[in-house]
XYZ file of C-alpha atoms in Angstrom:
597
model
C 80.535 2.540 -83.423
C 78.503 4.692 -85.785
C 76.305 2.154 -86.629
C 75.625 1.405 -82.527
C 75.052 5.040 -81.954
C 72.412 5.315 -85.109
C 70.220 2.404 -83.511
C 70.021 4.146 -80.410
C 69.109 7.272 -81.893
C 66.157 5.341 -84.087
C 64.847 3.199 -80.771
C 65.158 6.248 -78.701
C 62.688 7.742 -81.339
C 60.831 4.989 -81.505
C 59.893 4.948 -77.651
C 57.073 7.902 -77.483
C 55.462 6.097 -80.157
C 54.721 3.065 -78.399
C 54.024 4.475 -75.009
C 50.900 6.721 -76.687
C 49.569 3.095 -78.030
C 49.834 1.111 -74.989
C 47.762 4.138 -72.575
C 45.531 3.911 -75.884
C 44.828 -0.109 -75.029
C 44.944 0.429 -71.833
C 42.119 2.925 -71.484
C 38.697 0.714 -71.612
C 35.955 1.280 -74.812
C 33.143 3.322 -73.865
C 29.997 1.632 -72.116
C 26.804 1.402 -74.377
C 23.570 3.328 -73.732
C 22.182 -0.509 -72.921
C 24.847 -1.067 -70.400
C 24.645 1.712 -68.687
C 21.139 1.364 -68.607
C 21.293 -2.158 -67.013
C 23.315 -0.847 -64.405
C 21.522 1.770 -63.527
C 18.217 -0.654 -63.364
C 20.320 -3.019 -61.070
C 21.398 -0.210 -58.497
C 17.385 1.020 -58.782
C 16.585 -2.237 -57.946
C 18.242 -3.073 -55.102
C 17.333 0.029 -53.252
C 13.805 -0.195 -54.473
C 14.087 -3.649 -52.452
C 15.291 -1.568 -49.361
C 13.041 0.469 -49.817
C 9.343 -1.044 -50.778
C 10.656 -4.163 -49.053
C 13.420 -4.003 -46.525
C 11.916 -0.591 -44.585
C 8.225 -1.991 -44.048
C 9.295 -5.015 -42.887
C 12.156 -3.622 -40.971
C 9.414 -1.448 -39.027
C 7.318 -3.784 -38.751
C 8.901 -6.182 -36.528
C 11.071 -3.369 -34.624
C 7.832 -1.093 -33.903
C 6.914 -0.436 -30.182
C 3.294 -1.323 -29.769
C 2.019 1.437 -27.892
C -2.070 0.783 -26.016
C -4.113 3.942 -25.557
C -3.702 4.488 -21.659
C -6.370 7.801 -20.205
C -3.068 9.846 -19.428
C -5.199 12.655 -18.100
C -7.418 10.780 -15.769
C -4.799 8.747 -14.246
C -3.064 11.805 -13.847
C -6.640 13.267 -12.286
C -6.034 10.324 -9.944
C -2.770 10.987 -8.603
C -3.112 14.557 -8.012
C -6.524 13.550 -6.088
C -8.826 15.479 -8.515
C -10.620 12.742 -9.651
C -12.021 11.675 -6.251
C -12.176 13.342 -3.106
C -12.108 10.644 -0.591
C -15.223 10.933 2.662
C -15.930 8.970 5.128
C -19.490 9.338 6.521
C -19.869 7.571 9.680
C -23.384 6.224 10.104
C -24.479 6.192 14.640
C -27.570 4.382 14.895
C -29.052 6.102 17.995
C -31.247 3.974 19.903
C -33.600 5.728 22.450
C -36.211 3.649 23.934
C -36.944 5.410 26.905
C -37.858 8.874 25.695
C -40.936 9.971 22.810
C -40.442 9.770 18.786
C -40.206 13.673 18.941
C -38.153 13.841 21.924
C -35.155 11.402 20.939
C -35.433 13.234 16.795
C -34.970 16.569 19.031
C -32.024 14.980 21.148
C -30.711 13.509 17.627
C -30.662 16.785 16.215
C -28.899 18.841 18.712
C -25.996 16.001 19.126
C -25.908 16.544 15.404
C -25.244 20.251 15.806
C -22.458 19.925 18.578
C -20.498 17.355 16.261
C -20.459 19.779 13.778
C -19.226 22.247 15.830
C -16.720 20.015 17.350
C -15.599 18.558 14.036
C -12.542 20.580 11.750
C -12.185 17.778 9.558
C -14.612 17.291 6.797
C -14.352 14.551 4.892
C -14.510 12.163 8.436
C -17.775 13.274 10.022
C -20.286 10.987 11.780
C -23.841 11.012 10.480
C -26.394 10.370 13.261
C -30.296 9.076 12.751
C -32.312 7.468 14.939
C -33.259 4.095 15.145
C -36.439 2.956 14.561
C -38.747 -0.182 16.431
C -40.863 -2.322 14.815
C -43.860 -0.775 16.986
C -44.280 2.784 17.252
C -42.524 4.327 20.215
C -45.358 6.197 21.264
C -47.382 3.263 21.738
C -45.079 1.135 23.250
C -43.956 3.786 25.821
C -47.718 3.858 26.657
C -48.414 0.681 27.265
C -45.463 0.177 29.895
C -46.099 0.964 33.120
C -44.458 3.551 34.863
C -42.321 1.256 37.090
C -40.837 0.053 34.118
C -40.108 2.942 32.392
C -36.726 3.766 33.134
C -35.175 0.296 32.625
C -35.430 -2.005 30.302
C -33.823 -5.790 29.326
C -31.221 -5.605 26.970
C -32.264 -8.573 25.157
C -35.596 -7.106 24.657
C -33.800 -4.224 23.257
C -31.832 -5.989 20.606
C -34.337 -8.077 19.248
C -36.904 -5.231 18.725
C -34.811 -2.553 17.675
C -34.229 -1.951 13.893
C -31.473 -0.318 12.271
C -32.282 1.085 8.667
C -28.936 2.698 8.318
C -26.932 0.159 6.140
C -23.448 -0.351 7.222
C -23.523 1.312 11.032
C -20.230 2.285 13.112
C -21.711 2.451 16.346
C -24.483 2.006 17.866
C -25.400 4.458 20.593
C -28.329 3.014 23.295
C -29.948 5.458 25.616
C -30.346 4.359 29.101
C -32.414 6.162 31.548
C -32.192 5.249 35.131
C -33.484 6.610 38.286
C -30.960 8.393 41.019
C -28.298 9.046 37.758
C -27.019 12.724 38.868
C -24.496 13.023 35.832
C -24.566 11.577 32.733
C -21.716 8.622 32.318
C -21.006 6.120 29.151
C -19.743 2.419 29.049
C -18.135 1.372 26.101
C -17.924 -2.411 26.304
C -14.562 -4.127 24.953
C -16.153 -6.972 22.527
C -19.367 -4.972 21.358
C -19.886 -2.414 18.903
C -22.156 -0.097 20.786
C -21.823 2.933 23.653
C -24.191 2.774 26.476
C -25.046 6.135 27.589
C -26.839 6.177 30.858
C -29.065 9.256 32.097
C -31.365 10.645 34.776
C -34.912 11.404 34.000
C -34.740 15.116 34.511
C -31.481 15.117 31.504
C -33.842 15.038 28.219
C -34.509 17.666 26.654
C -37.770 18.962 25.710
C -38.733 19.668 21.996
C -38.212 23.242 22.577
C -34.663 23.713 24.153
C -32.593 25.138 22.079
C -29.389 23.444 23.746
C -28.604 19.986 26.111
C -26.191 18.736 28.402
C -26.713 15.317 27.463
C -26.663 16.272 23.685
C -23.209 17.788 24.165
C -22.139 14.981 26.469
C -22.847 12.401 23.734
C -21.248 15.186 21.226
C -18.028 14.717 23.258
C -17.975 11.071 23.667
C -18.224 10.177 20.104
C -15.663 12.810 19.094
C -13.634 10.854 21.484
C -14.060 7.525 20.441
C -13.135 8.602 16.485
C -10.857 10.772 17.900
C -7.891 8.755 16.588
C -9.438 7.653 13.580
C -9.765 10.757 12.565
C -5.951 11.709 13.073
C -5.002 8.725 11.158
C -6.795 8.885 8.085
C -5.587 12.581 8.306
C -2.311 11.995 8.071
C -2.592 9.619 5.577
C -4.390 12.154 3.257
C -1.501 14.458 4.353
C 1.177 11.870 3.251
C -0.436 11.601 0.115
C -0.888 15.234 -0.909
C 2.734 15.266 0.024
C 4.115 12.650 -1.595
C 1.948 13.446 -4.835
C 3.861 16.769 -5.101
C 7.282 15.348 -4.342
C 7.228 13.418 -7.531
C 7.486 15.969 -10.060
C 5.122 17.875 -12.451
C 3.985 15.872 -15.533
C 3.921 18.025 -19.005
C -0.152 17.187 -18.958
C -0.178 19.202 -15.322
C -1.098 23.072 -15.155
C 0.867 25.114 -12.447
C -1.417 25.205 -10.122
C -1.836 21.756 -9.793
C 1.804 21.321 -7.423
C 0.221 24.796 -4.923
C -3.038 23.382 -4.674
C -1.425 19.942 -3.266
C 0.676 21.940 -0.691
C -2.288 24.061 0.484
C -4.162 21.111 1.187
C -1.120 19.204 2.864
C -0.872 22.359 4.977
C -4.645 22.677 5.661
C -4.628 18.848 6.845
C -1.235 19.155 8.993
C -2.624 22.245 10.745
C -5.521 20.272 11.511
C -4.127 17.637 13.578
C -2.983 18.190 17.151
C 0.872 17.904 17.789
C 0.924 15.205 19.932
C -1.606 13.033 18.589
C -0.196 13.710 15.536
C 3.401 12.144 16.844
C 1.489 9.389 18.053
C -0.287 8.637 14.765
C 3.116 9.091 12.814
C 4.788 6.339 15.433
C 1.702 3.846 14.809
C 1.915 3.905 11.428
C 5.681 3.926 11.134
C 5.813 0.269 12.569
C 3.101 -1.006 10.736
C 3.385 -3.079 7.639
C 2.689 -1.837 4.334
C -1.018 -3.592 2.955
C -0.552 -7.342 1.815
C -3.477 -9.783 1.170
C -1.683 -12.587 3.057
C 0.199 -12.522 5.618
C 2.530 -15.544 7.149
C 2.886 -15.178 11.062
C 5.471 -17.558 12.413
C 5.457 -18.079 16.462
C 8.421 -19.468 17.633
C 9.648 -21.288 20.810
C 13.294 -19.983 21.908
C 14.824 -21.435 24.883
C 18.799 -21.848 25.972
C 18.721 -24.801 28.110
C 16.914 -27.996 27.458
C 13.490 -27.514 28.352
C 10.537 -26.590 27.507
C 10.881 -28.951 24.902
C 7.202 -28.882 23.833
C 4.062 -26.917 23.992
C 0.302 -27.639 23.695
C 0.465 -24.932 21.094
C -2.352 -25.548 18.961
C -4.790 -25.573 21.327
C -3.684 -22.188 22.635
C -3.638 -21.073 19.083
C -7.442 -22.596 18.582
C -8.559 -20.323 21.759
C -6.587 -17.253 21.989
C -5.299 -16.359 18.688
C -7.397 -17.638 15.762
C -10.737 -16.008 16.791
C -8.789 -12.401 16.107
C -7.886 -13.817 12.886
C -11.152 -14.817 12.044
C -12.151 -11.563 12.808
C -9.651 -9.501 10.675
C -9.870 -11.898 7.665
C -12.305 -9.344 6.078
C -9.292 -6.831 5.809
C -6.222 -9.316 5.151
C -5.909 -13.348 5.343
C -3.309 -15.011 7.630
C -1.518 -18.471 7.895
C 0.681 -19.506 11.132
C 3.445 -22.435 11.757
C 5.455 -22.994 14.513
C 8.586 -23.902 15.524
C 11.399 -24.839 18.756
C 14.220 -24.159 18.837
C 16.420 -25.795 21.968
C 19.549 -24.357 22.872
C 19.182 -20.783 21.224
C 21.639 -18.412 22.680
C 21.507 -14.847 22.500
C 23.356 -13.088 19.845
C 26.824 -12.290 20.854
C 26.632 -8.745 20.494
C 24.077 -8.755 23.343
C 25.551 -7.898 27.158
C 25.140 -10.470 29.315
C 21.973 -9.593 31.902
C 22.872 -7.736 34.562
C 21.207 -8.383 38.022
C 19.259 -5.928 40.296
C 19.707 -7.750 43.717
C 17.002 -4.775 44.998
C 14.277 -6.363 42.754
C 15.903 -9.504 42.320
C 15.567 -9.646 38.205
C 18.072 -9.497 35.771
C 17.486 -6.419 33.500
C 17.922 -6.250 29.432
C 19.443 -3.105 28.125
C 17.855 -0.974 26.325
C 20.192 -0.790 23.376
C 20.360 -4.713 23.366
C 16.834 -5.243 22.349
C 17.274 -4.703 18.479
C 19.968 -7.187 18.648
C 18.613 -9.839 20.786
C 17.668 -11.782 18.194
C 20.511 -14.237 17.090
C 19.537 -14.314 13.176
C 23.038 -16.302 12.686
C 21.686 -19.311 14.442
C 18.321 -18.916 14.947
C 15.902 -20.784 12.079
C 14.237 -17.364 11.693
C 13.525 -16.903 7.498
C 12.354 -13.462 6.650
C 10.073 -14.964 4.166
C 7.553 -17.594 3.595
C 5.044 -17.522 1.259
C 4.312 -14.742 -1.397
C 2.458 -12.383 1.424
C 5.370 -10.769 4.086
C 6.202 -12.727 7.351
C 5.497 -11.626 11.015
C 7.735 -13.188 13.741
C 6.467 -13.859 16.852
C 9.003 -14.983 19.656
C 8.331 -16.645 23.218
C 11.820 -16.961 24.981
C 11.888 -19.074 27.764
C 15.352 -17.610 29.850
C 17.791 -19.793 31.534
C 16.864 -20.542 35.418
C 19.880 -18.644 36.042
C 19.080 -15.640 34.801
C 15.567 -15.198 35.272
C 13.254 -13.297 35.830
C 14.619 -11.614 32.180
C 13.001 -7.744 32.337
C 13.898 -4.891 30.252
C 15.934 -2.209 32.500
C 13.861 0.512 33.724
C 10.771 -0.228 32.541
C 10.916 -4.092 33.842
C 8.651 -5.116 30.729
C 8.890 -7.943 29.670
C 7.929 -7.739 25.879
C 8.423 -5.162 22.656
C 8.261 -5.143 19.244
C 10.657 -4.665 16.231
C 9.307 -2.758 13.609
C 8.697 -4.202 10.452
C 9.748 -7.494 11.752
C 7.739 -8.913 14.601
C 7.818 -9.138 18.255
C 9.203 -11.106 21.120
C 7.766 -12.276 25.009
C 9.755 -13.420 27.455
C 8.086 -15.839 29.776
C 9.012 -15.651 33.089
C 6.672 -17.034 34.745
C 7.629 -21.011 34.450
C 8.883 -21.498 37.590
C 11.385 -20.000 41.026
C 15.108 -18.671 40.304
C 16.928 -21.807 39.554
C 14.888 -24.273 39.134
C 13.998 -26.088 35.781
C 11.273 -24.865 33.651
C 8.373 -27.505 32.847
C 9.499 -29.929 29.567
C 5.895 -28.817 28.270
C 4.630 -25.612 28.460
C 0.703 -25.693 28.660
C -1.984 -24.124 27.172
C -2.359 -21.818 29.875
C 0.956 -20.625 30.554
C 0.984 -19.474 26.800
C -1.808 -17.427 27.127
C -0.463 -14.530 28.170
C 2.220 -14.583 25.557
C -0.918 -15.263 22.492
C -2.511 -12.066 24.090
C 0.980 -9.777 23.890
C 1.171 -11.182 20.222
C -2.531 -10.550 19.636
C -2.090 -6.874 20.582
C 1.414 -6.569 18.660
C -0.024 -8.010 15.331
C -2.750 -5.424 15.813
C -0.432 -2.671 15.773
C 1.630 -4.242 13.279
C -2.095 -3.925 10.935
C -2.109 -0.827 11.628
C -5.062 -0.583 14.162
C -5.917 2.471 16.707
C -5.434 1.949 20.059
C -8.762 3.558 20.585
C -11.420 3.190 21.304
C -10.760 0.165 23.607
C -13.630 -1.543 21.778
C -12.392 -4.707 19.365
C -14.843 -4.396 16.883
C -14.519 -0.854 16.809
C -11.005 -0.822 16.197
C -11.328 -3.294 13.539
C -14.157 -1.384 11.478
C -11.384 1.900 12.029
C -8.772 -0.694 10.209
C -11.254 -1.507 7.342
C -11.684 2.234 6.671
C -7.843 3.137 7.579
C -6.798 -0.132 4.914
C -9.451 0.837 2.115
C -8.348 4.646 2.186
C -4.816 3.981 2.116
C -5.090 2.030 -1.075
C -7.017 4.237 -2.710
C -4.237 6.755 -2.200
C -1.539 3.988 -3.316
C -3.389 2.554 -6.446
C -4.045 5.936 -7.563
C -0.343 7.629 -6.741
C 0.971 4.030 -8.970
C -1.644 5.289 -12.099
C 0.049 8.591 -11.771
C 3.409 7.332 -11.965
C 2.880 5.177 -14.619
C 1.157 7.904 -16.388
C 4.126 10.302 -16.244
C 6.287 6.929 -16.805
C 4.656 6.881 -20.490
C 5.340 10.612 -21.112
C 8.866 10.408 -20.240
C 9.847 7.382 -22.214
C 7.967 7.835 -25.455
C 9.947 4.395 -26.962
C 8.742 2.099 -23.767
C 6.546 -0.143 -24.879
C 2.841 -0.551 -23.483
C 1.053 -3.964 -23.911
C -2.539 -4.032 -24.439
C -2.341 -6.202 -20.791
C -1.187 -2.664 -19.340
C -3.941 -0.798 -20.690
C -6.350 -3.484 -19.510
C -4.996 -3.597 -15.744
C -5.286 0.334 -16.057
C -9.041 0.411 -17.167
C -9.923 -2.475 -14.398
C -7.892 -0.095 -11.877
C -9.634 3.158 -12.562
C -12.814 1.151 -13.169
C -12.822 -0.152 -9.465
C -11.003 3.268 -7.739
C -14.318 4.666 -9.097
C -16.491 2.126 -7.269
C -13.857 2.784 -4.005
C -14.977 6.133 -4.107
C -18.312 5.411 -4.375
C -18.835 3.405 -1.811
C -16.778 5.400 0.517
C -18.852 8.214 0.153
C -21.952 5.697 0.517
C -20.259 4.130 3.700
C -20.251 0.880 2.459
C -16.640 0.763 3.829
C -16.561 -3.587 3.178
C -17.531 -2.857 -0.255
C -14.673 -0.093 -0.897
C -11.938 -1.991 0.998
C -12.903 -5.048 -2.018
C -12.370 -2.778 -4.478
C -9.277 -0.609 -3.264
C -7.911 -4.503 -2.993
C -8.195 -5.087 -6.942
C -7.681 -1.430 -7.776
C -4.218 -1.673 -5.975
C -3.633 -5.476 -7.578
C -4.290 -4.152 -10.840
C -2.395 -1.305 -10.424
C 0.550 -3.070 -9.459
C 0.150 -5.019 -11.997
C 0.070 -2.922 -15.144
C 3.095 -1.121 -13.706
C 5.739 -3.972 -13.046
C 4.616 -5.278 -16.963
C 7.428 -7.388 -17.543
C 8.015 -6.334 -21.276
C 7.687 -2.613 -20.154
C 10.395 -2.709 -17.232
C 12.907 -4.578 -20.382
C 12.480 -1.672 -22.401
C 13.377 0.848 -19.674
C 16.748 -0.307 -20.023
C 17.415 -0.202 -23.677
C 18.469 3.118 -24.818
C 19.084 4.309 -28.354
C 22.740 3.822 -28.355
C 22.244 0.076 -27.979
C 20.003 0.300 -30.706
C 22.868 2.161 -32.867
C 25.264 -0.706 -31.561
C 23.027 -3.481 -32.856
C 22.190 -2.306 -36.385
C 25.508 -0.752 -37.556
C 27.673 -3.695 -38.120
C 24.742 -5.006 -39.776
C 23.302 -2.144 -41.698
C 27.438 -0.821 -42.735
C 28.474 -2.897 -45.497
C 25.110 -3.163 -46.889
C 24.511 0.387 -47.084
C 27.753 1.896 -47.993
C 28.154 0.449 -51.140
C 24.359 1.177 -52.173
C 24.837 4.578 -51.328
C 28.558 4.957 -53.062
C 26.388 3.419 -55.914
C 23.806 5.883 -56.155
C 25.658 9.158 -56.196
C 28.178 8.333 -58.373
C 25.581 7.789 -61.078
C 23.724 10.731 -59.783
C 26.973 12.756 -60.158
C 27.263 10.935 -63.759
C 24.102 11.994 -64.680
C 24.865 15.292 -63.455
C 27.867 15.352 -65.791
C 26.153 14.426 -68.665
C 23.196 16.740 -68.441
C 26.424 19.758 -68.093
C 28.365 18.248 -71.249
C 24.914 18.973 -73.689
């Protein structure tokens, strides 16, 4: 037992001994001055890599390419500094009848009274007489004096020369014997006012004031009388809407109260009502396209008409007003029947006056008279928007087909189109024709005529065609010079606000072209080449459209920074933890052994 208990005692003796050798083998040698040196190259290494190599090329294919856009003049644009918009109406003023000095006198003092009359002046009319290829003087005294007071109006138009450029109107002076009190004629397919007058109603060269001055003063205010209201408001919308979207950093504060004065100062010049009336025109009309689609359909619920001699009414009645209006926009028409179309069920059924012996529409039923569930109507064809023009053809039964209260028999639907009903086929009854002719769709090709119009955006004065279609050239070109410049403006402040969007040098191209040809707008409004600025307000707003809806630029609006943080840190983690674990513990190594000398 002694011997057992002394062997203990030396291995329990033992035991300290040989746990202070194996933490000595345990415990590795010390690293070399070339070791550590290695490693320390290798760590340098790789984030020289990152650095010299992985961050240039990293930027480089992640950078946001960025054109130079003119922030401050597209800005200038928008808030209308760069270009006060005028339109100087040019009235050729044709006076046969009367002396050189007398009609320049007459000229003058009409000038004066349109002044006085006008409030508004960036639309003011410009008058200058016209001048013959013989002197007036002479040819006055050659004619005899039986002829002097009238005159053949061919005669007149052939010899008559207008050096005015681009004319609105042209104004012909009529004398005639027995006239007590001056009176004008305005016809409907000509561009010029005949003002007729007695002998004793010109003035000489020394009065100071006329009654036929005035009275031509107040006809031509009335003719542009509407014009002038529209291109008012428009000017008026703009100011408005230029405010509404917010100050830009690149703005001063008086920028935002010089918009509203003038919004103020152009509302307060526009009369209430006409005013109302302008706002309710321009509310239904569509917003500027190029091209336009019009489709003119054939509804009926019975049977018959099954046909109609449709292009031949179209050849006659509607495609000389195209013609006409393809200066300001382009069109292209189909047609269609449709047999068997009811009404939409959520229309009453037509309820019969047997006083008047018609069955009336209600008034409520008319925006949903048209049955878009089963009617082939598609609200687009084409890149330009569609117009719909329907001719429904009621059941015998139920026809005549009026509206109640007003008993018309056609109305439009804003933003859409229009619809006639065409009652006049035949008695209560008794069967339409199975082919409607080319005269019983006239009157329906006129109604359409005279919707699309006001769909354009036309004034319904002054009665005169051509008129009303010059006021639409002026009317289109101003409006997108307002709407190509208020799109520069956005995109300007668009650029500001999102400093990581990028801009492609396409952008900054379809900006130059855009301010390049709202210059030349301006320009030639203010020259009253009005054909000239409604070209270039068309590629100004084209342009400006353009640059704007850059596909690459609309991707980027919707890529914020934390997607960017979502992408690169799985990638960037376990590459960059360990290099940076790396570095500072031989930093804090190095740290150490600069403390331990």
């Amino acid at each position: 037992m002694e011997e057992e208990q002394t062997a203990a005692d030396e291995i329990k003796d033992a035991e300290p001994t040989h746990t202070v050798a194996a933490s000595i083998k345990q415990k590795p040698p010390p690293e070399s001055s070339e070791a550590i040196r290695i490693r320390r190259l290798v760590i340098l290494s790789f984030w020289a890599v990152v650095i010299c190599l992985g961050l240039p090329v990293w930027l480089w294919t992640t950078s946001i390419h960025r054109a130079t856009l003119p922030l401050q003049e597209m800005l200038n644009w928008a808030d209308g500094k760069a270009c006060k918009p005028t339109f100087p109406l040019q009235i050729a003023v044709e006076a046969p009848y009367m002396k050189e000095s007398e009609a320049n006198h007459l000229v003058r003092l009409t000038q004066h009274a349109i002044d006085d009359l006008n409030d508004f002046s960036a639309h003011h009319l410009r008058l200058q007489l016209a001048t013959s290829s013989s002197s007036t003087s002479e040819h006055n005294a050659s004619m005899p004096d039986t002829q002097y007071w009238v005159r053949d109006d061919e005669v007149e138009s052939k010899e008559w020369r207008k050096d005015l450029g681009e004319s609105a109107l042209t104004v012909r002076l009529k004398a005639q014997d027995g006239v007590v009190a001056a009176h004008a004629e305005l016809p409907t397919h000509a561009s010029h006012l005949n003002i007729y007058y007695g002998p004793n109603q010109s003035p000489s060269t020394s009065a100071s004031s006329s009654g036929l001055a005035t009275f031509i003063a107040n006809q031509l205010q009335d003719l542009f009388a509407e014009e002038q209201a529209m291109i008012t408001y428009i000017l008026s919308q703009s100011a408005a809407g230029g405010q509404s979207t917010g100050q830009s950093p690149h703005l001063s504060s008086s920028a935002g109260s010089a918009q509203r004065d003038t919004r103020i100062r152009l509302k307060r010049s526009l009369n209430p009502q006409l005013s109302a009336k302008v706002e309710n025109r321009i509310t239904k009309s569509l917003k500027y396209a190029p091209t336009y689609h019009i489709t003119i359909s054939l509804f009926t619920p019975t049977a018959t008409p099954s046909s109609w001699d449709i292009e031949a009414a179209l050849t006659e009645y509607l495609n000389p007003l195209l013609n006409s209006i393809s200066g300001v926009s382009n069109f292209t028409v189909d047609t269609q029947v449709q047999l068997y179309a009811a009404l939409s069920p959520s229309v009453q059924a037509p309820e019969h006056d047997p006083d008047k012996d018609v069955w009336n529409l209600r008034d409520e039923d008319l925006s949903a008279f048209i049955n878009a569930a089963e009617w082939p109507l598609s609200p687009s064809i084409g890149a330009g928007p569609t117009l719909n023009f329907i001719l429904y053809v009621p059941d015998p039964r139920t026809s005549p087909l009026v509206i109640k209260g007003s008993q018309a028999s056609s109305w439009l639907i804003p933003q859409w189109g229009g619809v006639v009903i065409l009652n006049s086929l035949g008695t209560q009854r008794a069967s339409p024709p199975s082919m409607l002719s080319k005269e019983s769709i006239r009157p329906a090709l006129l109604t359409f005529s005279h919707q699309l119009l006001t769909f354009l955006g036309a004034p319904q004065t002054p009665p005169s065609l051509p008129l009303q279609l010059q006021t639409l050239t002026r009317i289109r070109a101003a409006s997108l010079l307002l709407s190509a410049s208020s799109t520069m403006g956005s995109l300007a402040r668009l650029t500001v606000a999102l400093p990581s969007i990028a801009i492609p040098e396409t952008v900054s191209l379809a900006v130059d072209t855009t301010l390049s040809h709202l210059r030349d707008t301006c320009d030639a409004l203010r020259d009253g080449r009005f054909r000239d600025a409604l070209d270039f307000a068309r590629v100004a707003e084209a342009e400006a459209e353009k640059g704007f809806f850059e596909k690459s630029m609309v991707g980027q609006v919707y890529f914020p920074d934390e997607h960017k943080v979502a992408v690169y840190l799985p990638l960037l983690g376990p590459v960059g933890v360990p290099l940076v674990m790396s570095a500072l513990k031989e930093l804090k190594q190095l740290r150490a052994a600069r403390v331990s000398k």
